[in-house]
XYZ file of N, CA, C and O in Angstrom:
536
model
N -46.521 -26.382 60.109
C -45.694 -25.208 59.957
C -46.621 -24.009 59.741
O -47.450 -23.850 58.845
N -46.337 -23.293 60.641
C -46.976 -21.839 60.781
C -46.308 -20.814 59.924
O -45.146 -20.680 60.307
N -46.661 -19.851 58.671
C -45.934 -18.792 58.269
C -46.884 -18.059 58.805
O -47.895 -18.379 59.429
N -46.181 -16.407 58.302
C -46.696 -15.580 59.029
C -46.909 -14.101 57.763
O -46.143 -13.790 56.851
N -48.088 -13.516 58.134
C -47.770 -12.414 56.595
C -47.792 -11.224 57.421
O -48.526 -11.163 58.407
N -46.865 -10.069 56.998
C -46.569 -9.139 57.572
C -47.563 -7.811 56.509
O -47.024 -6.987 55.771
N -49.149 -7.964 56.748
C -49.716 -7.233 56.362
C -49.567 -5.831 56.739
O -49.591 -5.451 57.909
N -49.337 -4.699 55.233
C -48.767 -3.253 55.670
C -50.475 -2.501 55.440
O -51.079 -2.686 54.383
N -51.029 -1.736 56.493
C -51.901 -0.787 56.437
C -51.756 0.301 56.176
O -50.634 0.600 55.768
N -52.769 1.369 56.280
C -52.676 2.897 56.288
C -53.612 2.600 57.788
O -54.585 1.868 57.970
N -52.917 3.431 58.659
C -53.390 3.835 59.903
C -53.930 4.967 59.681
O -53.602 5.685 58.736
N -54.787 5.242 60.498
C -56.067 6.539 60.311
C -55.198 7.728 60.219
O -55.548 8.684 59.526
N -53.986 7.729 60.933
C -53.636 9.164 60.719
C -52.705 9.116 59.219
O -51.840 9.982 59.084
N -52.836 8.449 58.501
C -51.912 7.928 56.974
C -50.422 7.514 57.085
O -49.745 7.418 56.061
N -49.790 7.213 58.575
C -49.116 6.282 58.121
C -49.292 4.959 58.248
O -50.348 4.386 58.517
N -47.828 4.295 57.973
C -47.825 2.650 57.783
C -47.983 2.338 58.694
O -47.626 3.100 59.592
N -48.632 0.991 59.082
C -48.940 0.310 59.991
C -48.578 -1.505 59.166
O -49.044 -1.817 58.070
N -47.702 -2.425 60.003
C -47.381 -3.366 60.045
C -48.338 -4.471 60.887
O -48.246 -4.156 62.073
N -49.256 -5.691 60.732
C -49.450 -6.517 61.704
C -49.116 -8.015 61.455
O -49.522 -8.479 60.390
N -48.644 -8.578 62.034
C -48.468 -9.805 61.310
C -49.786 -11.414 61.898
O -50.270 -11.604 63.013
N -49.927 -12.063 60.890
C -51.233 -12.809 60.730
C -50.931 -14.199 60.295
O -50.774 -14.630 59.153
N -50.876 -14.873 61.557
C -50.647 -16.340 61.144
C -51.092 -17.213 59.881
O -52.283 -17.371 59.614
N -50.145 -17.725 59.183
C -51.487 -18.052 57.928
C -50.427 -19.790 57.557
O -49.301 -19.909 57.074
N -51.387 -20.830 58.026
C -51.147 -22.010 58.055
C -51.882 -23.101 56.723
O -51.494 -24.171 56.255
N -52.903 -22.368 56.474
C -53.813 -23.345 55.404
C -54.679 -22.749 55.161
O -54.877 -21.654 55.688
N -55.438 -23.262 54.319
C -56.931 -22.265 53.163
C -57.677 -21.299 53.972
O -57.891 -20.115 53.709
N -58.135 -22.149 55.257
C -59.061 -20.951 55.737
C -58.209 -19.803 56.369
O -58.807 -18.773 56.681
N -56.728 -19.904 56.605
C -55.994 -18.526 56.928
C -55.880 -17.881 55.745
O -55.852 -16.655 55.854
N -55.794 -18.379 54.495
C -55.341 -17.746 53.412
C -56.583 -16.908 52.852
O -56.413 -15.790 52.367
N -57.931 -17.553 52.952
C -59.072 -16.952 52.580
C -59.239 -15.526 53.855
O -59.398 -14.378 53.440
N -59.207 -15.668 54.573
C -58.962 -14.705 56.056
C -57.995 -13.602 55.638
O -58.162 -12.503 56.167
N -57.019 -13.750 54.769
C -55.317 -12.811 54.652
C -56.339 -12.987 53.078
O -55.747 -14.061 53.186
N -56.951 -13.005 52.197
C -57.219 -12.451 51.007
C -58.776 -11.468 51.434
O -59.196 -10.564 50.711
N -59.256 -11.781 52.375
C -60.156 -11.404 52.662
C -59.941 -9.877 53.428
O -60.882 -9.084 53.379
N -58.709 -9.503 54.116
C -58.099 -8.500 54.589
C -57.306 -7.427 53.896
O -57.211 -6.255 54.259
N -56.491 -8.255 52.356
C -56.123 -7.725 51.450
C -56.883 -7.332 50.318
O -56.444 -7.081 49.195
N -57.971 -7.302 50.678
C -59.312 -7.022 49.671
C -59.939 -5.508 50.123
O -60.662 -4.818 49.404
N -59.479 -5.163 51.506
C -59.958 -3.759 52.440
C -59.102 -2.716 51.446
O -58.102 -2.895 50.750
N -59.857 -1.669 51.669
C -59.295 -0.143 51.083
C -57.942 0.261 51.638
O -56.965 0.654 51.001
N -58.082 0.079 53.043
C -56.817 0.301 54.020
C -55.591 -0.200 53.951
O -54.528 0.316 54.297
N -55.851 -1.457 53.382
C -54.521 -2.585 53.071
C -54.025 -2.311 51.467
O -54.742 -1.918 50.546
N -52.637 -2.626 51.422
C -52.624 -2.666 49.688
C -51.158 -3.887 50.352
O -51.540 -4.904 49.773
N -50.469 -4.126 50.766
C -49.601 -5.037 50.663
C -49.945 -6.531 51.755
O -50.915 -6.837 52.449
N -48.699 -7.157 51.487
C -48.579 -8.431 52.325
C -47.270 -9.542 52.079
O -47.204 -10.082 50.974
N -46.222 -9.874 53.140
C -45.399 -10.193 52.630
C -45.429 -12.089 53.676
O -45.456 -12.161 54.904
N -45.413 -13.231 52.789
C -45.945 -14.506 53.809
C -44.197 -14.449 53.954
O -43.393 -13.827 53.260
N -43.974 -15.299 55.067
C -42.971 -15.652 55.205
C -42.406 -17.090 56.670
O -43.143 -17.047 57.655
N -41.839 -17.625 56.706
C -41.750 -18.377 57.625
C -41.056 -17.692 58.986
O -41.430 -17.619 60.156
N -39.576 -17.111 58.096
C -38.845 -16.567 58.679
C -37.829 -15.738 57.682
O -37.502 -15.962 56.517
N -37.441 -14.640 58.646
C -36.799 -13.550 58.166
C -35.808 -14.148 56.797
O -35.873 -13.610 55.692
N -35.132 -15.035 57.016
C -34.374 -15.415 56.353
C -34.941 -16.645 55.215
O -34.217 -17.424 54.594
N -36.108 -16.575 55.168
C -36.938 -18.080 54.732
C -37.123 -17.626 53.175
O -36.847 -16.428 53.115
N -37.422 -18.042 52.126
C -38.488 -17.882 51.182
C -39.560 -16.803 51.318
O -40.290 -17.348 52.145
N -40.109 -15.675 51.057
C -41.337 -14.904 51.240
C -41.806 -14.966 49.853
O -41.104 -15.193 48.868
N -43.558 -14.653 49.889
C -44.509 -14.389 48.692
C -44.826 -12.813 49.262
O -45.373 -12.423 50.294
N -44.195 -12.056 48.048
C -45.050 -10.463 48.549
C -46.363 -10.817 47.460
O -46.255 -11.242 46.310
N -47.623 -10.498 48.215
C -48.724 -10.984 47.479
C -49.751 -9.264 47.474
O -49.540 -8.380 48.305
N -50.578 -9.185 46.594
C -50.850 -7.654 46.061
C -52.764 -7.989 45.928
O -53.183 -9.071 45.518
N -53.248 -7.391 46.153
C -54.739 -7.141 45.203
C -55.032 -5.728 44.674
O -55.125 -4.760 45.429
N -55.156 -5.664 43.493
C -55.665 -4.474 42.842
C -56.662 -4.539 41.918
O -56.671 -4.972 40.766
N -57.682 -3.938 42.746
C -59.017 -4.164 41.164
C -59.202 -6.060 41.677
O -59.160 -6.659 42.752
N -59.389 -6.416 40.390
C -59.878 -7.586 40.257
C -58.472 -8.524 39.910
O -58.448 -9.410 39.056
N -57.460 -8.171 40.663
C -55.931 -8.836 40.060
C -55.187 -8.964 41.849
O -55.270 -8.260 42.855
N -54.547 -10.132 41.532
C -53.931 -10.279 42.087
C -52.464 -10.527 42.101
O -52.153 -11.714 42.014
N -51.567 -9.728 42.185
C -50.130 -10.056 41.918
C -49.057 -10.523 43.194
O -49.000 -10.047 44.328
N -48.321 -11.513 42.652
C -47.249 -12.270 43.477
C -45.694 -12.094 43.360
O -45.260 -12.530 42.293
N -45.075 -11.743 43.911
C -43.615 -11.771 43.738
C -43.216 -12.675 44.706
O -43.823 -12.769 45.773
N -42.133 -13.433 44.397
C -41.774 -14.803 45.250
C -40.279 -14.378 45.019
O -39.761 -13.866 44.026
N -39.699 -14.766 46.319
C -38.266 -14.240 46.461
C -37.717 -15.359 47.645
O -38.144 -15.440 48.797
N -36.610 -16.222 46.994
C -36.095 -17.455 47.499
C -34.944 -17.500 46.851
O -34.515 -16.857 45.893
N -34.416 -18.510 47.629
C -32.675 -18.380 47.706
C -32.544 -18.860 45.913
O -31.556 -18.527 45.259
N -33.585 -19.593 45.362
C -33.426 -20.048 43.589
C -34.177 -19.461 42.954
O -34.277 -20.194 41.970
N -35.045 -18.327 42.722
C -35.401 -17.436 42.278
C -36.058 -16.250 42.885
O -36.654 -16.465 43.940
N -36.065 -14.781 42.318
C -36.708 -13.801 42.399
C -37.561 -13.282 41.209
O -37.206 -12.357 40.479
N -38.951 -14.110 41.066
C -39.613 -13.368 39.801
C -41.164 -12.979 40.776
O -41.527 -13.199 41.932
N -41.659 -12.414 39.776
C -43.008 -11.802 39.373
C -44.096 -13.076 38.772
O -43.693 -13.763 37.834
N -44.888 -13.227 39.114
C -46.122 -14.262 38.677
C -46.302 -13.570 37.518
O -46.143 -12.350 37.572
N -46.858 -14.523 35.565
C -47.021 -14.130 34.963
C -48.536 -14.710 34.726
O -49.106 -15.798 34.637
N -48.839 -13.287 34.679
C -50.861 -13.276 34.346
C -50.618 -13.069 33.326
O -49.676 -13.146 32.538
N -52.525 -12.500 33.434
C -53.105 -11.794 32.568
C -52.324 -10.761 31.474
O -51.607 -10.093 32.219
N -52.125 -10.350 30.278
C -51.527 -9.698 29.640
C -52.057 -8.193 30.339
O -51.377 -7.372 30.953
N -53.658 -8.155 29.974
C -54.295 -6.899 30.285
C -54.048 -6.559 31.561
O -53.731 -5.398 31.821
N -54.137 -7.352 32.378
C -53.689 -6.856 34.168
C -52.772 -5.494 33.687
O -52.090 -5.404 32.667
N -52.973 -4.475 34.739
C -51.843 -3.418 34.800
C -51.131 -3.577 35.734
O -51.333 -4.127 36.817
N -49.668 -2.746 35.028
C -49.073 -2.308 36.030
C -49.056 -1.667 37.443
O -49.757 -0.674 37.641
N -48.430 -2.089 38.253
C -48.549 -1.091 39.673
C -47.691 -0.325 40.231
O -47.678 -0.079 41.437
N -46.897 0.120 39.395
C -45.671 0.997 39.605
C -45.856 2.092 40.045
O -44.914 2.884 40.026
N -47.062 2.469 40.554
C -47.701 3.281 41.389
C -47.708 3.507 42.200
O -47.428 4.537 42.814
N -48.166 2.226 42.536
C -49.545 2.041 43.808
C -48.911 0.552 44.443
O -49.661 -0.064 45.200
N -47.133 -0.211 44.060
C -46.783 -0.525 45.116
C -45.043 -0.498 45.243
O -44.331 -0.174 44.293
N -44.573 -0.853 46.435
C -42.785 -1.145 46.499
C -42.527 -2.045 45.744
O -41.509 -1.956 45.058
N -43.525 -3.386 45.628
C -43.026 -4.244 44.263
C -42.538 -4.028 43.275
O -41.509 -4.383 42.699
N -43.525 -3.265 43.040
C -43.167 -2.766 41.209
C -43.747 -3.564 40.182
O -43.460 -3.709 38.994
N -44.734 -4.106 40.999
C -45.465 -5.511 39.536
C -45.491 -4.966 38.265
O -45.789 -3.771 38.284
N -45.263 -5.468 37.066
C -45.351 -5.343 35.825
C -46.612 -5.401 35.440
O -47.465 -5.702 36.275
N -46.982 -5.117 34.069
C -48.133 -5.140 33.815
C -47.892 -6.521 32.778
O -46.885 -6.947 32.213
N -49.317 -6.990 32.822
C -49.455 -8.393 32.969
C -48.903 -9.296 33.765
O -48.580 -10.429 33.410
N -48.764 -8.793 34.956
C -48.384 -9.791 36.356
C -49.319 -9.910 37.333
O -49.257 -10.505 38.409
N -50.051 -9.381 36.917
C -51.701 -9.687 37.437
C -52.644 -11.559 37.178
O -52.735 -12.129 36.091
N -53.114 -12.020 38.341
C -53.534 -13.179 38.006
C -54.250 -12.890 38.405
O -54.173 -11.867 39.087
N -56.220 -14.016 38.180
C -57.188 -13.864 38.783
C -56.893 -13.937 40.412
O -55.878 -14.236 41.042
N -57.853 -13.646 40.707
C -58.367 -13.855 42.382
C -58.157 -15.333 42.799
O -57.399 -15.664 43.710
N -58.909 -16.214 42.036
C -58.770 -17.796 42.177
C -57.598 -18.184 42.407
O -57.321 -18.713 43.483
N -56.466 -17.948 41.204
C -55.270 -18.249 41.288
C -54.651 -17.968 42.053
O -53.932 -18.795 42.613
N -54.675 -16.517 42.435
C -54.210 -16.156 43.493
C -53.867 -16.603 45.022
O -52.961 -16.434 45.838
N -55.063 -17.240 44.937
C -55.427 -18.159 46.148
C -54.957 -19.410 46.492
O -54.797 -19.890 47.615
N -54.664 -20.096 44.913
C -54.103 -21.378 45.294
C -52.413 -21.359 45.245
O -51.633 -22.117 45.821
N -52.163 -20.356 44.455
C -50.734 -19.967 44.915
C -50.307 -19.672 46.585
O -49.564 -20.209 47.406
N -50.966 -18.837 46.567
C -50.588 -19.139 48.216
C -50.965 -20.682 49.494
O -50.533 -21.107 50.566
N -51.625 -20.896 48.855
C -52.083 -21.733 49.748
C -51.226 -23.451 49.423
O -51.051 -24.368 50.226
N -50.923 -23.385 48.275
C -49.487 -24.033 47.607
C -48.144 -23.821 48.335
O -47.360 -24.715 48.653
N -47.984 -22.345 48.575
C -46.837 -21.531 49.213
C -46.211 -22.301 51.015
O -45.167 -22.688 51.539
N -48.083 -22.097 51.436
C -47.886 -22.354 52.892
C -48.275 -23.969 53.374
O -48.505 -24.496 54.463
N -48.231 -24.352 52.249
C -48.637 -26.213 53.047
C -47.150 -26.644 52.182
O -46.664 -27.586 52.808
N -46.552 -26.410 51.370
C -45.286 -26.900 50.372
C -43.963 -27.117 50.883
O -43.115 -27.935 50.528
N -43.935 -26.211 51.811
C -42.795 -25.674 52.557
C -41.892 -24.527 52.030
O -40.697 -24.582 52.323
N -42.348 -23.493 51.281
C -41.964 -22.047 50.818
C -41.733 -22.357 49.712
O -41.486 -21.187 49.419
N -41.522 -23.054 48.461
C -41.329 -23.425 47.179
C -42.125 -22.459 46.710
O -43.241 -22.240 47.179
N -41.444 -21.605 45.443
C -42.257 -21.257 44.295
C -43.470 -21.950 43.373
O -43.309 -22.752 42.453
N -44.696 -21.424 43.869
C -45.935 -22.146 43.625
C -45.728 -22.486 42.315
O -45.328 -21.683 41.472
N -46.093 -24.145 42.010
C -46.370 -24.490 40.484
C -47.633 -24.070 40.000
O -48.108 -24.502 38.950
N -48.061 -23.436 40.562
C -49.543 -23.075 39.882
C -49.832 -21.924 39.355
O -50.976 -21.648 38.995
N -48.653 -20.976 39.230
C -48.462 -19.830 38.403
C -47.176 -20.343 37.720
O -46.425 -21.287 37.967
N -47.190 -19.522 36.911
C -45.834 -18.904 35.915
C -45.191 -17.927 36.504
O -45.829 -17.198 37.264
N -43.590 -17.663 36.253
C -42.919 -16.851 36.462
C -42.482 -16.064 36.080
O -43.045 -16.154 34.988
N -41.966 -15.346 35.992
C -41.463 -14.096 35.233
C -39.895 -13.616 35.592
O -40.263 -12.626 36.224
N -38.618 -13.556 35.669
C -37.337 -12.943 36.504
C -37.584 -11.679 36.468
O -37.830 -11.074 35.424
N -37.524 -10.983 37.999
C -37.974 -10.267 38.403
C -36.962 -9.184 37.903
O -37.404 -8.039 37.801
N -35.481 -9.448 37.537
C -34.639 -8.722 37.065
C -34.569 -7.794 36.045
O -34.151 -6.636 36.018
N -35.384 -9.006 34.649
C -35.642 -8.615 33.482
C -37.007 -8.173 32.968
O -37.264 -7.861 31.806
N -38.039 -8.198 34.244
C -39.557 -8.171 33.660
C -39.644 -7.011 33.246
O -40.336 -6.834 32.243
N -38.984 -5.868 33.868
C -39.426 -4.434 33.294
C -38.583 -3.797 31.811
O -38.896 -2.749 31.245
N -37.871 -4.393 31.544
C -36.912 -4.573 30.702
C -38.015 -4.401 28.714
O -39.019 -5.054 28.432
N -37.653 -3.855 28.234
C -38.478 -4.068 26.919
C -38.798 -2.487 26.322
O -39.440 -2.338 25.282
């Protein structure tokens, strides 16, 4: 099973630019973290199909944040406390402390796309409803 991540750019003249990037197993996932690591990129959404399970997956700094959105939950990956917020700098809206290392990051997805779209056991969750809440 092939998913697919609908990586969003900045095109030279500053708008969005969409491409999408087959991503089947580790070495696609290292390839799609390796692309989401560029200045140009700040998003990425995996997905099988339109209607499937998606991971919107983030890098900022030295953090990586996940939002997973499936027909049995919509949360936020729970990191790092210190991770910041990105209520900035994305459409997510990651919370602060929804930041995970880089590592983790990695095996969450790569959990994501061999599992068959299941919410990775290798993070924690957060409900995406109530995270900003407090």
């Amino acid at each position: 099973m092939t998913y697919h991540a609908a990586v969003r750019t900045v095109a030279p003249d500053g708008s969005d630019d969409v491409r999408e990037v087959p991503v089947a197993g580790a070495d696609d996932v290292d390839e799609l973290l390796s692309l989401l690591s560029g200045e140009e990129v700040y998003t990425a959404t995996v997905h099988e199909g339109e209607d499937d399970p998606a991971l919107d997956v983030q890098i900022h700094e030295s953090w990586g944040y996940l939002l997973y959105s499936g027909d049995e939950l919509l949360a936020y990956s729970v990191g790092d406390p210190e991770s910041p917020a990105l209520s900035d700098v994305s459409e997510a809206q990651f919370p602060k402390g929804s930041g995970v290392p880089l590592e983790t990051l990695r095996t969450a997805l790569v959990e994501f796309v061999t599992s068959g779209g299941g919410a990775p056991g290798s993070v924690g969750w957060q409900d995406a409803l109530t995270a900003h809440e407090g």
